[in-house]
Coordinates of C-alpha atoms in Angstrom, one line a residue:
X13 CA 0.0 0.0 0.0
X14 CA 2.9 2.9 0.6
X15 CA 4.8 1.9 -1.9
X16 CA 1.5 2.2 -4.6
X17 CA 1.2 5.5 -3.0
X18 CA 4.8 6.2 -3.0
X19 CA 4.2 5.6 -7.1
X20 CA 1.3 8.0 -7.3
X21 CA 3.0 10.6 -5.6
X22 CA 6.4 9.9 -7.6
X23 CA 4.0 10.1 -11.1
X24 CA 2.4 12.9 -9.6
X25 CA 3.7 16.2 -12.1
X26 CA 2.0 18.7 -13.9
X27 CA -1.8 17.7 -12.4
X28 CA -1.7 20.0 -9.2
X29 CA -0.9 22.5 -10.8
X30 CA -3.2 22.4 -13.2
X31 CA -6.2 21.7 -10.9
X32 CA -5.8 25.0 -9.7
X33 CA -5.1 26.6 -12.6
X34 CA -8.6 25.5 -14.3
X35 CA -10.1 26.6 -11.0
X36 CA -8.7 29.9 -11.7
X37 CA -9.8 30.2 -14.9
X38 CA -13.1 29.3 -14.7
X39 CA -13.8 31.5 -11.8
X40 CA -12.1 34.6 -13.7
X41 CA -13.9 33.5 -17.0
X42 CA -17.5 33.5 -14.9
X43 CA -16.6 36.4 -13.2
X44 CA -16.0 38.3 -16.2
X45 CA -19.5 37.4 -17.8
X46 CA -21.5 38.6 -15.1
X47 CA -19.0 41.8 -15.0
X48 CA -20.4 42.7 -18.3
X49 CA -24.0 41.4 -17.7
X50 CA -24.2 43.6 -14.5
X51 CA -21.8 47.0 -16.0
X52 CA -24.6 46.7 -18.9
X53 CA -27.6 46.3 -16.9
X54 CA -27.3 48.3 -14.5
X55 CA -28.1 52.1 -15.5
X56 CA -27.1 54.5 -12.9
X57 CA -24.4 52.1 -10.8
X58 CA -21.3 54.2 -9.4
X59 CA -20.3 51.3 -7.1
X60 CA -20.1 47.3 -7.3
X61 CA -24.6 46.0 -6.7
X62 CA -25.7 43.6 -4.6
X63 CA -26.2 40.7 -6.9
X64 CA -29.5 39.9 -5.1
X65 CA -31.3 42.6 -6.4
X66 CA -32.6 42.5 -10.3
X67 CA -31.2 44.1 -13.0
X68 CA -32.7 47.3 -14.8
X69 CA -32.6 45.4 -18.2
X70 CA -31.5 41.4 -17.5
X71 CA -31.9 41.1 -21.4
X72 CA -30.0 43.6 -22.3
X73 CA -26.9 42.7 -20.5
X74 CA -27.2 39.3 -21.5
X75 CA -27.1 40.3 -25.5
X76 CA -24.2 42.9 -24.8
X77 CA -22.2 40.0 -22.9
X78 CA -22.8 37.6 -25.8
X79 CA -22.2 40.4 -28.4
X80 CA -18.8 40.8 -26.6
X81 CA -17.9 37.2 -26.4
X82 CA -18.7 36.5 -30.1
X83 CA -15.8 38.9 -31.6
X84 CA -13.5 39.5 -28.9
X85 CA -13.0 36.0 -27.7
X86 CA -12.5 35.0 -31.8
X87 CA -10.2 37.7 -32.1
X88 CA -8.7 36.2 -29.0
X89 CA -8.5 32.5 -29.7
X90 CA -6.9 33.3 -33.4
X91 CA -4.1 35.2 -31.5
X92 CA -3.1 31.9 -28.8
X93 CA -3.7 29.2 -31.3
X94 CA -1.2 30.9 -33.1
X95 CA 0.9 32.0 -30.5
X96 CA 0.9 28.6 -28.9
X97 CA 1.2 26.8 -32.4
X98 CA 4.6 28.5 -32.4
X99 CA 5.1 27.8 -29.2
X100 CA 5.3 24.2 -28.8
X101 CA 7.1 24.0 -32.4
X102 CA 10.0 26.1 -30.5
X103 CA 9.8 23.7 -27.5
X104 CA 11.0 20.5 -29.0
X105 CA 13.7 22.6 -31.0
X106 CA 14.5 24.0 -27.8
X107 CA 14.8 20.1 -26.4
X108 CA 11.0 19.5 -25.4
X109 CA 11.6 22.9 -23.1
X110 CA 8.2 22.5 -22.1
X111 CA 8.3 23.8 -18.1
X112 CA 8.4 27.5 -19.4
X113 CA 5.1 27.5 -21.4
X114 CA 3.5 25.4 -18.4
X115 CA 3.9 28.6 -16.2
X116 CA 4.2 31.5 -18.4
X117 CA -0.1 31.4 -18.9
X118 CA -0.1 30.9 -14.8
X119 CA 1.7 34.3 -15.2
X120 CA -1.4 35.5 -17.1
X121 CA -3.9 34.2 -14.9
X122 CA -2.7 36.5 -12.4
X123 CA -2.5 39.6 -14.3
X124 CA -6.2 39.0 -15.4
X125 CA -7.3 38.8 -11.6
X126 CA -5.3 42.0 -11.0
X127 CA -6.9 43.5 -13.8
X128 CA -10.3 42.4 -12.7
X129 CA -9.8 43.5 -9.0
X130 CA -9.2 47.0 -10.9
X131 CA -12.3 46.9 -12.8
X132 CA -14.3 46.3 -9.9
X133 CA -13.6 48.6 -7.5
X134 CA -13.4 51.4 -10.2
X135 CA -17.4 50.1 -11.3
X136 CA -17.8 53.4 -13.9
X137 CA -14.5 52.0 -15.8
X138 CA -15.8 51.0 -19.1
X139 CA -17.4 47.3 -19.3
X140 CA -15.7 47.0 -23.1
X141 CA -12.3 48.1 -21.9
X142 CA -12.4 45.4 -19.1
X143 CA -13.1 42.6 -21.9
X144 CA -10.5 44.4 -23.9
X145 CA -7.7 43.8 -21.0
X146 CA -8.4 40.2 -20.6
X147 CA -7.7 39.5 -23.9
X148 CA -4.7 41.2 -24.2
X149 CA -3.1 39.6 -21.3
X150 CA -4.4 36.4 -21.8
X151 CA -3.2 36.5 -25.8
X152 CA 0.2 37.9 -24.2
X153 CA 0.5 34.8 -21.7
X154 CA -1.0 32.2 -24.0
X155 CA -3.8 31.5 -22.4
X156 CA -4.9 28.0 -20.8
X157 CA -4.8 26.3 -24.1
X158 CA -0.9 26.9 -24.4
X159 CA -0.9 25.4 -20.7
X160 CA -2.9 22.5 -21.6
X161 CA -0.9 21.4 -24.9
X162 CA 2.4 21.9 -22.9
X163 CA 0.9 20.5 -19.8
X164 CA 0.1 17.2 -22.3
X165 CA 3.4 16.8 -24.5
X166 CA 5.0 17.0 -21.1
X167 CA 2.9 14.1 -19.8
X168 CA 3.6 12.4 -23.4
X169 CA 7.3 12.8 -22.8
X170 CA 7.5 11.3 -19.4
X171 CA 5.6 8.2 -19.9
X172 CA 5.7 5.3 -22.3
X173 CA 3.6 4.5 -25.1
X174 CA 1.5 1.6 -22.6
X175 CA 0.4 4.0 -19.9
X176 CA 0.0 7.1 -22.1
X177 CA -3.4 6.8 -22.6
X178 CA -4.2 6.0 -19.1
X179 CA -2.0 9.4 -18.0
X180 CA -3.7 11.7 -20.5
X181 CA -7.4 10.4 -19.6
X182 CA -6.3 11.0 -16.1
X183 CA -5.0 14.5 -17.3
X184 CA -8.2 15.0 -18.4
X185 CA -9.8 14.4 -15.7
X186 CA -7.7 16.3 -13.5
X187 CA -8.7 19.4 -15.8
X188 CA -12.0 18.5 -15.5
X189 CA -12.2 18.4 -11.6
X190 CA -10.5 22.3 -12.0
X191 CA -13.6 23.1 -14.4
X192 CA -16.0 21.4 -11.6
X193 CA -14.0 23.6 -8.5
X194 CA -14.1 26.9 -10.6
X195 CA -17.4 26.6 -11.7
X196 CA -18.9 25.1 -8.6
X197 CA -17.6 27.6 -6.4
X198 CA -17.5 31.0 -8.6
X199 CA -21.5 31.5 -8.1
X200 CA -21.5 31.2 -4.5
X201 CA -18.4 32.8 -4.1
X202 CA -19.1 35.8 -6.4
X203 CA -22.9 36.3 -4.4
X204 CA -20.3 36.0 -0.8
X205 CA -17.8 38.1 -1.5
X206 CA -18.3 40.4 -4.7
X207 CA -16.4 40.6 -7.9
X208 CA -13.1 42.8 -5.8
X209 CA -12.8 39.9 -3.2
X210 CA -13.5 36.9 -6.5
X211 CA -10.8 38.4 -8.2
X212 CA -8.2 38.6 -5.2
X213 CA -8.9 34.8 -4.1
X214 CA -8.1 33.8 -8.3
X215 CA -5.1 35.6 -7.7
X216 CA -4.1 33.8 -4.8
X217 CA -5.0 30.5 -6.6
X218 CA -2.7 31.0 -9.7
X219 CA 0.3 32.3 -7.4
X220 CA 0.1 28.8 -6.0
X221 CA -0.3 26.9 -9.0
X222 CA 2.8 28.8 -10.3
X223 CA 4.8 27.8 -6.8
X224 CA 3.7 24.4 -7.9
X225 CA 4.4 23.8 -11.1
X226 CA 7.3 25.0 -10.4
X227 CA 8.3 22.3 -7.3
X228 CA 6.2 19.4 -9.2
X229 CA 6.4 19.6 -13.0
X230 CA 10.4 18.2 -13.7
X231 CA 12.9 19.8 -16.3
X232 CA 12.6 16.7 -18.7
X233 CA 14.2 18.7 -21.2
X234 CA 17.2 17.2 -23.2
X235 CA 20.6 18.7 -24.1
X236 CA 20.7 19.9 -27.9
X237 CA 23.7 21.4 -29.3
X238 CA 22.3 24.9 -30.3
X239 CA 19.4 25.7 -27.7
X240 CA 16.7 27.8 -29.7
X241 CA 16.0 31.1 -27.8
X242 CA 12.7 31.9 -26.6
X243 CA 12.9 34.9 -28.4
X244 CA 12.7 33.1 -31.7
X245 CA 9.5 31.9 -30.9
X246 CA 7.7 33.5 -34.3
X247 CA 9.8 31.9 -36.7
X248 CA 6.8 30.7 -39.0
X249 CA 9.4 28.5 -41.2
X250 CA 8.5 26.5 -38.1
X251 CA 5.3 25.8 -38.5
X252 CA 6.3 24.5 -41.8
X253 CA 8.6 21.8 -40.2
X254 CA 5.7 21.0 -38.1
X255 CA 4.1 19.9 -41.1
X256 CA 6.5 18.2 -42.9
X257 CA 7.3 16.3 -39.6
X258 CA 3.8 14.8 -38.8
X259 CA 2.6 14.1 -42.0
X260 CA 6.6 12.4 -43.0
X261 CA 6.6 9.8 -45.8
X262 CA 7.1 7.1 -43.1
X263 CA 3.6 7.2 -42.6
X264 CA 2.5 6.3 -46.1
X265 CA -1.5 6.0 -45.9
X266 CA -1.5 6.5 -42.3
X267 CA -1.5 10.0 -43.1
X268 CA -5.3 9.5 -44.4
X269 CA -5.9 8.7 -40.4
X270 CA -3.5 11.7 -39.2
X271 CA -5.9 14.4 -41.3
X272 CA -9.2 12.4 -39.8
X273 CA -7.3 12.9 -36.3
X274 CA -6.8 16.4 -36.8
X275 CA -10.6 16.6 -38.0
X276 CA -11.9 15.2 -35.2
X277 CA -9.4 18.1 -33.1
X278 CA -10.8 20.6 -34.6
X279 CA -14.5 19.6 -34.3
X280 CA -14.4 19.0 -31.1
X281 CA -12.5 22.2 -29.9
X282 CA -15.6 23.8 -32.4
X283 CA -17.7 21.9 -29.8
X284 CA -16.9 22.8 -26.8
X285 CA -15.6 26.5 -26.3
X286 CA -18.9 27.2 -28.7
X287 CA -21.3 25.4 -26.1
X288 CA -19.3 27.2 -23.1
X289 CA -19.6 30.6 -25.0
X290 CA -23.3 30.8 -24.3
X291 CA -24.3 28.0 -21.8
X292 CA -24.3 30.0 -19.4
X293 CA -26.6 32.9 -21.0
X294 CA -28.8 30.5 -21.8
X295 CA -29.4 29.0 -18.9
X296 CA -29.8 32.6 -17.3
X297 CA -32.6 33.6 -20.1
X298 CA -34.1 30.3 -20.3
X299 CA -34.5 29.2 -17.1
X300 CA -34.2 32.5 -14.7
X301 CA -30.9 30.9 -12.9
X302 CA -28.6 33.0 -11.4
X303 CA -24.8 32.4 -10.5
X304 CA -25.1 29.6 -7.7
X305 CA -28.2 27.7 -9.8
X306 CA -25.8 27.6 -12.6
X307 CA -22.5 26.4 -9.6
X308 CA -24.8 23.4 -8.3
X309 CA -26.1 22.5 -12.0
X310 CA -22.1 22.5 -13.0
X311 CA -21.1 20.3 -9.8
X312 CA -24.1 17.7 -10.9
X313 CA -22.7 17.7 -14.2
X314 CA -19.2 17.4 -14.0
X315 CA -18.8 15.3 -11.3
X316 CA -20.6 12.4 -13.6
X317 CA -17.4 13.9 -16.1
X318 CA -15.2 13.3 -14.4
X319 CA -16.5 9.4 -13.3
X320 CA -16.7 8.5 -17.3
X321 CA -12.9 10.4 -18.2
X322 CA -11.9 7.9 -15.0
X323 CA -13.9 4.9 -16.8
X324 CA -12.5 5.5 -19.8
X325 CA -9.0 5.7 -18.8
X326 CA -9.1 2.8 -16.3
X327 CA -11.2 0.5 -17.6
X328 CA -12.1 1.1 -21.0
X329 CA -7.8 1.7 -21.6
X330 CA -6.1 0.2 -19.2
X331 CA -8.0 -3.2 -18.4
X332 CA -9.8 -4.0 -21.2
X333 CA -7.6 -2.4 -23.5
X334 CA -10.0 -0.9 -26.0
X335 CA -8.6 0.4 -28.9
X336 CA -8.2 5.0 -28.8
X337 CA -10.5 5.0 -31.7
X338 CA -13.1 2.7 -30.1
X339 CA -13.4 4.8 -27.1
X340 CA -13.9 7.8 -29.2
X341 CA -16.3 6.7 -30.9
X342 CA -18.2 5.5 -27.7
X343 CA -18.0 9.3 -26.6
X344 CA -19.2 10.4 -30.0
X345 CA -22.6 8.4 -29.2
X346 CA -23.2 9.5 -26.2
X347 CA -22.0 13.3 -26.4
X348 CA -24.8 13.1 -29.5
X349 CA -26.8 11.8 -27.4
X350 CA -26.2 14.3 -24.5
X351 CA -26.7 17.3 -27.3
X352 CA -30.2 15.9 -28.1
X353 CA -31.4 16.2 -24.6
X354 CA -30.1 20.2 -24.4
X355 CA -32.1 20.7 -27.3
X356 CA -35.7 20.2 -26.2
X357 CA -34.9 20.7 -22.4
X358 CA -37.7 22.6 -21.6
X359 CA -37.7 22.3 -17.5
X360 CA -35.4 21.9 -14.5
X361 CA -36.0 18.1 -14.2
X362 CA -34.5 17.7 -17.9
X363 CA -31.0 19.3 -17.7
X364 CA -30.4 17.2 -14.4
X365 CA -31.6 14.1 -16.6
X366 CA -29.5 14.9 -19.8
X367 CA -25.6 15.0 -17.7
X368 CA -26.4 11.0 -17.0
X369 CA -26.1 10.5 -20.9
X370 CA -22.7 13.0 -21.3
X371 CA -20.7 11.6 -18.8
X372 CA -17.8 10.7 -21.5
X373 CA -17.7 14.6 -22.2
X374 CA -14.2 15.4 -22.6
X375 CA -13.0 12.1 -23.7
X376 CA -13.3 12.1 -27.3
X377 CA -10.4 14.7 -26.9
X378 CA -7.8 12.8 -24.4
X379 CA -8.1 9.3 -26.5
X380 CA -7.8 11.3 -30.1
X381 CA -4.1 12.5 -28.6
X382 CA -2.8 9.5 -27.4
X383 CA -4.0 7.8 -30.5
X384 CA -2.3 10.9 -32.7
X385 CA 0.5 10.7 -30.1
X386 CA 1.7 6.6 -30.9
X387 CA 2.6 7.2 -34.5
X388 CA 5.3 9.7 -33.8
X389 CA 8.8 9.9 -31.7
X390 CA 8.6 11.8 -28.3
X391 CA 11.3 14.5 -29.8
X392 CA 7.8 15.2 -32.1
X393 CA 5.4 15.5 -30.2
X394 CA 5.7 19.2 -29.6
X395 CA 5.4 19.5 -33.7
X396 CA 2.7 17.3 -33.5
X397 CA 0.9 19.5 -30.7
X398 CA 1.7 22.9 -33.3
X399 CA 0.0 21.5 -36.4
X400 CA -3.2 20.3 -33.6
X401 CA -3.1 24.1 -32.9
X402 CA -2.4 25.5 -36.6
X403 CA -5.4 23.1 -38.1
X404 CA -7.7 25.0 -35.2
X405 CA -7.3 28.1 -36.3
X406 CA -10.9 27.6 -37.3
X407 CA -12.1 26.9 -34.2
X408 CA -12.5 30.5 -32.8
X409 CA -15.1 30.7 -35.8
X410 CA -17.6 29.2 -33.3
X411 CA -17.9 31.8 -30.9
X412 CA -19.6 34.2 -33.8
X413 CA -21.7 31.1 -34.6
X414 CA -22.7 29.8 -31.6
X415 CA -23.5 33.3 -30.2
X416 CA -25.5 34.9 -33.5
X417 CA -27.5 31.1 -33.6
X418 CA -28.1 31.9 -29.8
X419 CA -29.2 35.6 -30.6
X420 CA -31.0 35.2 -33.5
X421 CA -33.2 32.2 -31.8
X422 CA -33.5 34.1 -28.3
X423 CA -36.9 34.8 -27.8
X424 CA -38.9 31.5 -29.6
X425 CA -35.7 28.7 -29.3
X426 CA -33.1 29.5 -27.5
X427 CA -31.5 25.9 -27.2
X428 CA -31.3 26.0 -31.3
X429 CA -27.3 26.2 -31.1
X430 CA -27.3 22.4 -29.9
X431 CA -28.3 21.6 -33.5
X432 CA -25.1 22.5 -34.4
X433 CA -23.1 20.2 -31.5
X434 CA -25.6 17.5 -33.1
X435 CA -24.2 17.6 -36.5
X436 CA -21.0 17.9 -35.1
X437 CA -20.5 15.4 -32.8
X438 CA -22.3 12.6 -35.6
X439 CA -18.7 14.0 -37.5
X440 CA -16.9 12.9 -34.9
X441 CA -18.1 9.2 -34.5
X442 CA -18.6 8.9 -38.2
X443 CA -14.4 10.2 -38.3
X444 CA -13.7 7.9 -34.9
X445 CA -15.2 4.7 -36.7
X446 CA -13.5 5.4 -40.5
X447 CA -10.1 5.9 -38.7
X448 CA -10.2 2.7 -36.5
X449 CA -11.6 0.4 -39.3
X450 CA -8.5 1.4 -42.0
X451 CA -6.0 1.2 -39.2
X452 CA -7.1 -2.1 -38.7
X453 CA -7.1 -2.7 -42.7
X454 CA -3.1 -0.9 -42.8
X455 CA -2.1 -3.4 -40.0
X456 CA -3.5 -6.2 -41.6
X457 CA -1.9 -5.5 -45.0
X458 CA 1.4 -5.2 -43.0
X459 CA 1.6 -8.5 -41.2
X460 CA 0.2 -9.7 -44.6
X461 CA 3.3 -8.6 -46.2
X462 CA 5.8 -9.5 -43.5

């Protein structure tokens, strides 16, 4: 028994940090919304409101905070896929130097709290110019998505190819449990202490996820004979190298199943951050929650998350070792399923029914990089992790999408953006199933000819 736990703790790297970093996030993220929501709604305000009381105009502030959202965060997203694109392609030229791109968005976090403390105790400040600071410090920094594709080609270089999926499903879970924390706790701690006090306690929390990333996550960076500077980060020739790298002749029609890999990336990433642009508005207009409804909702939810990222890693991976693409494409089913069930929610009861059917949320994500991951050397896997971000430079597309669908249906349907995650995540199974079946063809025709 101590020495299993002397393992755990020995394993035990990037994930701390990392909890609390979602945490973070999330909180600051929420926070932000209902900044705008209440700087817009609010007509004659000098000071931070009590959050009990109603708005002037609750619909009003919710269209301004979507409005905002739907450009800013697409100008936003662009900017750190690119940024972190460029990023990771410097890291393994730099000797998988991944530590430094683990912290530097940690960094960020904290100047977005500090910025938000700012914003709230000076309440006349412009709404738009708070938005406006959080993306440039976030773009700046990286944002979590440089910290999460560092945080996983680190995990990729520490372990072998056997336990890779099991660490990267357990990865995900980890982030997941920092999405449950930051959005469980930012309602009731936002109505407790006000958006100053929210902002100061995010602060705190990044500081410590900085101290321990710094203690926990372990140089595994190798010696190369000419060190790339960090300063030479925006070398787009780069990128181009990515390229060449991950789709190399080696491959021969295994790059049919690298471009389907990077499909299903890209859809789901559409997914996801498109869903998350407006859940939360909707669930305000729809169904007259406030902050802390939406925290206990987001505990029910997540919690059965994080069970089926567990599941899959555990026992779907590990014991009955299920092939990547077969798991996906068990998460594609039920994610459809799940997107269904938001779209003709109609009362309470339904949207604590729905979470029982998306509890492999997440995981179509975690198996589709170990999958990607076992066809390349660990020296590429911060190439492989730039062209991942390069091919999403669509993604950011979604917030404009899911938040004009959202708009446009407001007052007659406004769960109509689900339709979208419906024809989206059929892609993904249909992609999941069509990958697995001509891997299985390309291995046969290879023992064939040995």
């Amino acid at each position: 028994m101590i020495k299993n736990v002397s393992r755990f703790v020995k394993n035990v790297t990037v994930e701390p940090a990392v909890l609390l970093s979602m945490a973070a996030f999330v909180v600051v993220e929420l926070t932000g919304v209902n900044l705008l929501i209440q700087k817009k709604c609010r007509f004659n305000a000098t000071s931070e409101p009590d959050l009990s009381t109603p708005c002037d105009d609750e619909k009003q502030g919710i269209v301004f905070a979507s409005g905002i959202m739907s450009y800013l965060r697409f100008i936003m997203y662009f900017l750190i896929l690119l940024y972190a694109a460029l990023a990771m392609s410097w890291s393994d030229g730099a000797g998988r130097c991944r530590k430094p791109l683990i912290m530097l968005p940690m960094l960020g976090l904290m100047g977005q709290s500090l910025c938000g403390c700012l914003h709230s105790y000076f309440w006349t400040w412009d709404p738009f110019k708070s938005a406006l600071w959080n993306v440039i410090i976030e773009v700046a920094c990286g944002g979590i998505i440089l910290m999460i594709v560092a945080s996983q080609a680190h995990l990729c270089d520490v372990s072998d190819v056997a336990s890779r999926t099991m660490r990267l499903g357990l990865f995900s879970a980890t982030k997941t449990a920092g999405d449950l924390a930051g959005f469980g706790s930012a309602g009731f701690v936002l109505r407790k202490f006000g958006f100053f006090y929210t902002y100061l306690i995010c602060f705190v929390l990044s500081t410590v996820a900085l101290v321990l990333a710094w203690v926990f996550v372990e140089d595994a960076s190798v010696h190369v004979e000419r060190k790339a500077h960090f300063c030479r980060v925006f070398n787009v020739m780069r990128i181009v190298d990515s390229f060449k790298i991950v789709f190399k002749k080696s491959l021969k029609s295994r790059r049919i199943i690298i471009v389907m890999l990077i499909g299903i990336n890209v859809l789901v990433y559409f997914s996801v951050q498109g869903e998350n642009s407006v859940q939360y508005l909707f669930l305000r207009h729809k169904f007259h929650w406030n902050e802390q409804d939406y925290s206990l909702y987001v505990i029910y939810r997540y919690i059965g998350v994080i069970i089926g990222n567990v599941f899959c890693s555990i026992v779907l991976s590990k014991l009955l070792k299920l092939h990547d693409a077969v798991i996906g494409a068990l998460a594609g089913v039920w994610d459809t399923v799940a997107a269904v069930g938001y779209l003709f929610a109609n009362q309470n009861w339904h949207l604590f029914v729905v979470p029982l059917f998306d509890v492999f949320h997440g995981a179509v994500l975690s198996v589709m990089m170990s999958f990607f991951s076992k066809f390349y050397e660990i020296n590429e896997l911060g190439r492989l992790s730039s062209v991942l971000l390069i091919s999403s430079l669509v993604v950011p597309s979604c917030y404009p999408a899911y938040n004009i669908i959202f708009l446009k249906t407001l007052d007659f349907f406004p769960s109509a953006y689900f339709m979208l995650s419906i024809v989206i995540n059929v892609m993904i199974l249909l992609l999941y199933l069509s990958s697995y079946f001509l891997n299985k063809k390309l291995n046969k025709q290879e023992s064939a000819a040995e």
